[in-house]
Amino acid sequence: TAPAPPVTTTPTAPLPELSGATLDGKPFNLKSLRGKVVMVFFWSTDCAVCRDKMPEIRANVQGWRNQPFEVITVSEDRKKQDLLDYERLVTGTVPANQRFITLWAGEAGYSDTFAKRPRLPETFIIDKQGRITAHYLGRIPAEAWDTIADRL
């Protein structure tokens, strides 16, 4: 499936909100990342396309580790245990500098205002001011990484 073309927002559009607890139990709020370019990736462990994109995302996290860039992944898994099992594998095989903040959408206290479609994966690019500047449905296209690089 071809990715959806990126969407742009106007400066007056409401800034997206995302908050909750990370998998390691720390409080998270998207507002704390203002001043950075942020990729928010909604996914599920039972989505083959989603899992397939993880090495690409990790490579970019490592390559841009000295840049004002963050990746936030939000698991849409029905059961938290599925995500925890996946994360256990990741922790044992992926270097720490290639990991990113992960939240589970089913966690008590989780909240977001992203206008999502009911299909995964779904990716939002947020600029340093906190505005959504690109939105992709399906596979992350190469131009998404160019969009991020241009905003860094």
PDB file of C-alpha atoms in Angstrom:
ATOM      1  CA  THR A   1       0.000   0.000   0.000  1.00  0.00           C
ATOM      2  CA  ALA A   2       1.312   3.407  -0.892  1.00  0.00           C
ATOM      3  CA  PRO A   3       1.848   5.748   2.039  1.00  0.00           C
ATOM      4  CA  ALA A   4      -0.564   8.616   2.466  1.00  0.00           C
ATOM      5  CA  PRO A   5       0.850  11.896   1.247  1.00  0.00           C
ATOM      6  CA  PRO A   6       2.155  14.058   4.054  1.00  0.00           C
ATOM      7  CA  VAL A   7      -0.213  16.602   5.519  1.00  0.00           C
ATOM      8  CA  THR A   8       0.728  20.005   6.778  1.00  0.00           C
ATOM      9  CA  THR A   9      -0.815  22.038   9.530  1.00  0.00           C
ATOM     10  CA  THR A  10      -1.292  25.725   9.933  1.00  0.00           C
ATOM     11  CA  PRO A  11       0.464  27.664  12.687  1.00  0.00           C
ATOM     12  CA  THR A  12      -2.913  28.096  14.406  1.00  0.00           C
ATOM     13  CA  ALA A  13      -3.723  24.348  14.464  1.00  0.00           C
ATOM     14  CA  PRO A  14      -3.877  22.948  17.999  1.00  0.00           C
ATOM     15  CA  LEU A  15      -0.629  21.339  19.067  1.00  0.00           C
ATOM     16  CA  PRO A  16      -0.902  17.579  19.533  1.00  0.00           C
ATOM     17  CA  GLU A  17      -0.807  16.213  23.043  1.00  0.00           C
ATOM     18  CA  LEU A  18       0.608  12.890  24.185  1.00  0.00           C
ATOM     19  CA  SER A  19       1.159  11.820  27.767  1.00  0.00           C
ATOM     20  CA  GLY A  20       1.358   8.722  29.888  1.00  0.00           C
ATOM     21  CA  ALA A  21       3.872   6.395  31.463  1.00  0.00           C
ATOM     22  CA  THR A  22       6.784   4.922  29.530  1.00  0.00           C
ATOM     23  CA  LEU A  23       7.334   1.173  29.649  1.00  0.00           C
ATOM     24  CA  ASP A  24       9.858   1.692  32.423  1.00  0.00           C
ATOM     25  CA  GLY A  25       7.240   3.568  34.466  1.00  0.00           C
ATOM     26  CA  LYS A  26       8.509   7.129  33.990  1.00  0.00           C
ATOM     27  CA  PRO A  27       6.006   9.928  33.333  1.00  0.00           C
ATOM     28  CA  PHE A  28       6.088  11.270  29.788  1.00  0.00           C
ATOM     29  CA  ASN A  29       4.632  14.383  28.181  1.00  0.00           C
ATOM     30  CA  LEU A  30       5.230  15.350  24.556  1.00  0.00           C
ATOM     31  CA  LYS A  31       5.483  19.000  25.605  1.00  0.00           C
ATOM     32  CA  SER A  32       8.810  18.174  27.280  1.00  0.00           C
ATOM     33  CA  LEU A  33      10.326  17.629  23.819  1.00  0.00           C
ATOM     34  CA  ARG A  34       9.666  21.139  22.449  1.00  0.00           C
ATOM     35  CA  GLY A  35      12.806  22.301  20.694  1.00  0.00           C
ATOM     36  CA  LYS A  36      13.316  18.857  19.132  1.00  0.00           C
ATOM     37  CA  VAL A  37      11.993  17.234  15.989  1.00  0.00           C
ATOM     38  CA  VAL A  38       9.872  14.278  17.052  1.00  0.00           C
ATOM     39  CA  MET A  39       8.635  11.217  15.203  1.00  0.00           C
ATOM     40  CA  VAL A  40       5.606   9.589  16.831  1.00  0.00           C
ATOM     41  CA  PHE A  41       5.118   6.049  15.522  1.00  0.00           C
ATOM     42  CA  PHE A  42       1.856   4.228  16.329  1.00  0.00           C
ATOM     43  CA  TRP A  43       2.262   0.494  15.911  1.00  0.00           C
ATOM     44  CA  SER A  44       1.468  -2.996  17.212  1.00  0.00           C
ATOM     45  CA  THR A  45       3.538  -6.134  17.725  1.00  0.00           C
ATOM     46  CA  ASP A  46       1.109  -8.103  15.538  1.00  0.00           C
ATOM     47  CA  CYS A  47       1.674  -5.718  12.593  1.00  0.00           C
ATOM     48  CA  ALA A  48       4.407  -7.175  10.344  1.00  0.00           C
ATOM     49  CA  VAL A  49       4.972  -3.858   8.541  1.00  0.00           C
ATOM     50  CA  CYS A  50       5.372  -2.124  11.912  1.00  0.00           C
ATOM     51  CA  ARG A  51       7.969  -4.614  13.161  1.00  0.00           C
ATOM     52  CA  ASP A  52       9.756  -4.443   9.797  1.00  0.00           C
ATOM     53  CA  LYS A  53      10.272  -0.660  10.208  1.00  0.00           C
ATOM     54  CA  MET A  54      11.894  -0.904  13.640  1.00  0.00           C
ATOM     55  CA  PRO A  55      15.481  -1.508  12.386  1.00  0.00           C
ATOM     56  CA  GLU A  56      15.179   1.507  10.077  1.00  0.00           C
ATOM     57  CA  ILE A  57      13.893   3.669  12.918  1.00  0.00           C
ATOM     58  CA  ARG A  58      16.675   2.429  15.220  1.00  0.00           C
ATOM     59  CA  ALA A  59      19.347   3.193  12.611  1.00  0.00           C
ATOM     60  CA  ASN A  60      18.093   6.768  12.315  1.00  0.00           C
ATOM     61  CA  VAL A  61      17.925   7.155  16.091  1.00  0.00           C
ATOM     62  CA  GLN A  62      21.565   6.085  16.291  1.00  0.00           C
ATOM     63  CA  GLY A  63      22.625   8.233  13.328  1.00  0.00           C
ATOM     64  CA  TRP A  64      20.965  11.362  14.736  1.00  0.00           C
ATOM     65  CA  ARG A  65      21.771  10.761  18.400  1.00  0.00           C
ATOM     66  CA  ASN A  66      23.649  14.081  18.663  1.00  0.00           C
ATOM     67  CA  GLN A  67      20.820  16.005  16.991  1.00  0.00           C
ATOM     68  CA  PRO A  68      17.634  17.487  18.512  1.00  0.00           C
ATOM     69  CA  PHE A  69      15.611  14.431  17.462  1.00  0.00           C
ATOM     70  CA  GLU A  70      13.453  11.929  19.373  1.00  0.00           C
ATOM     71  CA  VAL A  71      11.361   8.929  18.413  1.00  0.00           C
ATOM     72  CA  ILE A  72       8.325   8.047  20.489  1.00  0.00           C
ATOM     73  CA  THR A  73       6.621   4.752  19.773  1.00  0.00           C
ATOM     74  CA  VAL A  74       3.091   4.103  20.965  1.00  0.00           C
ATOM     75  CA  SER A  75       1.998   0.493  21.056  1.00  0.00           C
ATOM     76  CA  GLU A  76      -1.640  -0.101  20.169  1.00  0.00           C
ATOM     77  CA  ASP A  77      -1.403  -3.752  21.303  1.00  0.00           C
ATOM     78  CA  ARG A  78      -4.551  -5.087  22.973  1.00  0.00           C
ATOM     79  CA  LYS A  79      -2.520  -6.822  25.678  1.00  0.00           C
ATOM     80  CA  LYS A  80       0.411  -5.143  27.394  1.00  0.00           C
ATOM     81  CA  GLN A  81       2.108  -8.534  27.786  1.00  0.00           C
ATOM     82  CA  ASP A  82       2.556  -8.755  23.994  1.00  0.00           C
ATOM     83  CA  LEU A  83       4.487  -5.480  24.075  1.00  0.00           C
ATOM     84  CA  LEU A  84       6.487  -6.522  27.147  1.00  0.00           C
ATOM     85  CA  ASP A  85       7.494  -9.791  25.461  1.00  0.00           C
ATOM     86  CA  TYR A  86       8.646  -7.877  22.383  1.00  0.00           C
ATOM     87  CA  GLU A  87      10.551  -5.345  24.504  1.00  0.00           C
ATOM     88  CA  ARG A  88      12.313  -8.160  26.363  1.00  0.00           C
ATOM     89  CA  LEU A  89      13.702  -9.374  23.018  1.00  0.00           C
ATOM     90  CA  VAL A  90      14.710  -5.834  22.041  1.00  0.00           C
ATOM     91  CA  THR A  91      16.492  -5.224  25.342  1.00  0.00           C
ATOM     92  CA  GLY A  92      18.546  -8.376  24.830  1.00  0.00           C
ATOM     93  CA  THR A  93      19.528  -7.670  21.228  1.00  0.00           C
ATOM     94  CA  VAL A  94      19.468  -3.923  20.512  1.00  0.00           C
ATOM     95  CA  PRO A  95      22.141  -1.528  21.823  1.00  0.00           C
ATOM     96  CA  ALA A  96      20.879   1.142  24.233  1.00  0.00           C
ATOM     97  CA  ASN A  97      21.760   3.979  21.813  1.00  0.00           C
ATOM     98  CA  GLN A  98      19.232   2.568  19.306  1.00  0.00           C
ATOM     99  CA  ARG A  99      16.268   2.407  21.670  1.00  0.00           C
ATOM    100  CA  PHE A 100      13.520   4.965  22.069  1.00  0.00           C
ATOM    101  CA  ILE A 101      10.719   5.998  24.378  1.00  0.00           C
ATOM    102  CA  THR A 102       7.785   3.575  24.233  1.00  0.00           C
ATOM    103  CA  LEU A 103       4.295   4.005  25.626  1.00  0.00           C
ATOM    104  CA  TRP A 104       1.368   1.578  25.672  1.00  0.00           C
ATOM    105  CA  ALA A 105      -1.924   3.162  24.608  1.00  0.00           C
ATOM    106  CA  GLY A 106      -3.862   0.892  26.977  1.00  0.00           C
ATOM    107  CA  GLU A 107      -2.064   2.095  30.102  1.00  0.00           C
ATOM    108  CA  ALA A 108      -4.110   3.931  32.724  1.00  0.00           C
ATOM    109  CA  GLY A 109      -3.417   7.639  32.354  1.00  0.00           C
ATOM    110  CA  TYR A 110      -2.452   7.412  28.675  1.00  0.00           C
ATOM    111  CA  SER A 111      -3.844  10.249  26.564  1.00  0.00           C
ATOM    112  CA  ASP A 112      -3.299  11.634  23.080  1.00  0.00           C
ATOM    113  CA  THR A 113      -5.032  14.067  20.735  1.00  0.00           C
ATOM    114  CA  PHE A 114      -3.655  12.731  17.441  1.00  0.00           C
ATOM    115  CA  ALA A 115      -6.332  12.277  14.758  1.00  0.00           C
ATOM    116  CA  LYS A 116      -5.469   8.659  13.960  1.00  0.00           C
ATOM    117  CA  ARG A 117      -6.937   6.359  11.369  1.00  0.00           C
ATOM    118  CA  PRO A 118      -7.726   2.769  12.363  1.00  0.00           C
ATOM    119  CA  ARG A 119      -4.774   1.299  10.482  1.00  0.00           C
ATOM    120  CA  LEU A 120      -1.171   0.739  11.478  1.00  0.00           C
ATOM    121  CA  PRO A 121       1.528   1.828  11.241  1.00  0.00           C
ATOM    122  CA  GLU A 122       0.881   5.529  11.427  1.00  0.00           C
ATOM    123  CA  THR A 123       3.589   8.141  11.751  1.00  0.00           C
ATOM    124  CA  PHE A 124       3.519  11.823  12.661  1.00  0.00           C
ATOM    125  CA  ILE A 125       6.461  14.228  12.318  1.00  0.00           C
ATOM    126  CA  ILE A 126       6.433  17.122  14.775  1.00  0.00           C
ATOM    127  CA  ASP A 127       8.609  20.194  14.376  1.00  0.00           C
ATOM    128  CA  LYS A 128      10.576  21.980  17.087  1.00  0.00           C
ATOM    129  CA  GLN A 129       7.576  24.210  17.872  1.00  0.00           C
ATOM    130  CA  GLY A 130       5.397  21.169  18.564  1.00  0.00           C
ATOM    131  CA  ARG A 131       3.337  21.272  15.342  1.00  0.00           C
ATOM    132  CA  ILE A 132       2.531  18.254  13.178  1.00  0.00           C
ATOM    133  CA  THR A 133       4.235  18.919   9.864  1.00  0.00           C
ATOM    134  CA  ALA A 134       3.896  15.512   8.203  1.00  0.00           C
ATOM    135  CA  HIS A 135       1.669  12.471   8.618  1.00  0.00           C
ATOM    136  CA  TYR A 136       2.102   9.062   6.988  1.00  0.00           C
ATOM    137  CA  LEU A 137      -0.172   6.045   6.976  1.00  0.00           C
ATOM    138  CA  GLY A 138       1.450   2.685   6.244  1.00  0.00           C
ATOM    139  CA  ARG A 139       5.145   2.253   5.556  1.00  0.00           C
ATOM    140  CA  ILE A 140       7.383   5.186   6.410  1.00  0.00           C
ATOM    141  CA  PRO A 141       8.492   6.592   3.034  1.00  0.00           C
ATOM    142  CA  ALA A 142      12.038   7.790   2.392  1.00  0.00           C
ATOM    143  CA  GLU A 143      10.839  11.399   2.199  1.00  0.00           C
ATOM    144  CA  ALA A 144       9.827  11.216   5.873  1.00  0.00           C
ATOM    145  CA  TRP A 145      13.509  10.984   6.802  1.00  0.00           C
ATOM    146  CA  ASP A 146      14.256  13.904   4.459  1.00  0.00           C
ATOM    147  CA  THR A 147      11.509  15.911   6.175  1.00  0.00           C
ATOM    148  CA  ILE A 148      13.101  15.215   9.553  1.00  0.00           C
ATOM    149  CA  ALA A 149      16.591  16.092   8.305  1.00  0.00           C
ATOM    150  CA  ASP A 150      15.296  19.390   6.866  1.00  0.00           C
ATOM    151  CA  ARG A 151      13.791  20.338  10.237  1.00  0.00           C
ATOM    152  CA  LEU A 152      16.840  19.479  12.333  1.00  0.00           C
TER     153      LEU A 152
END
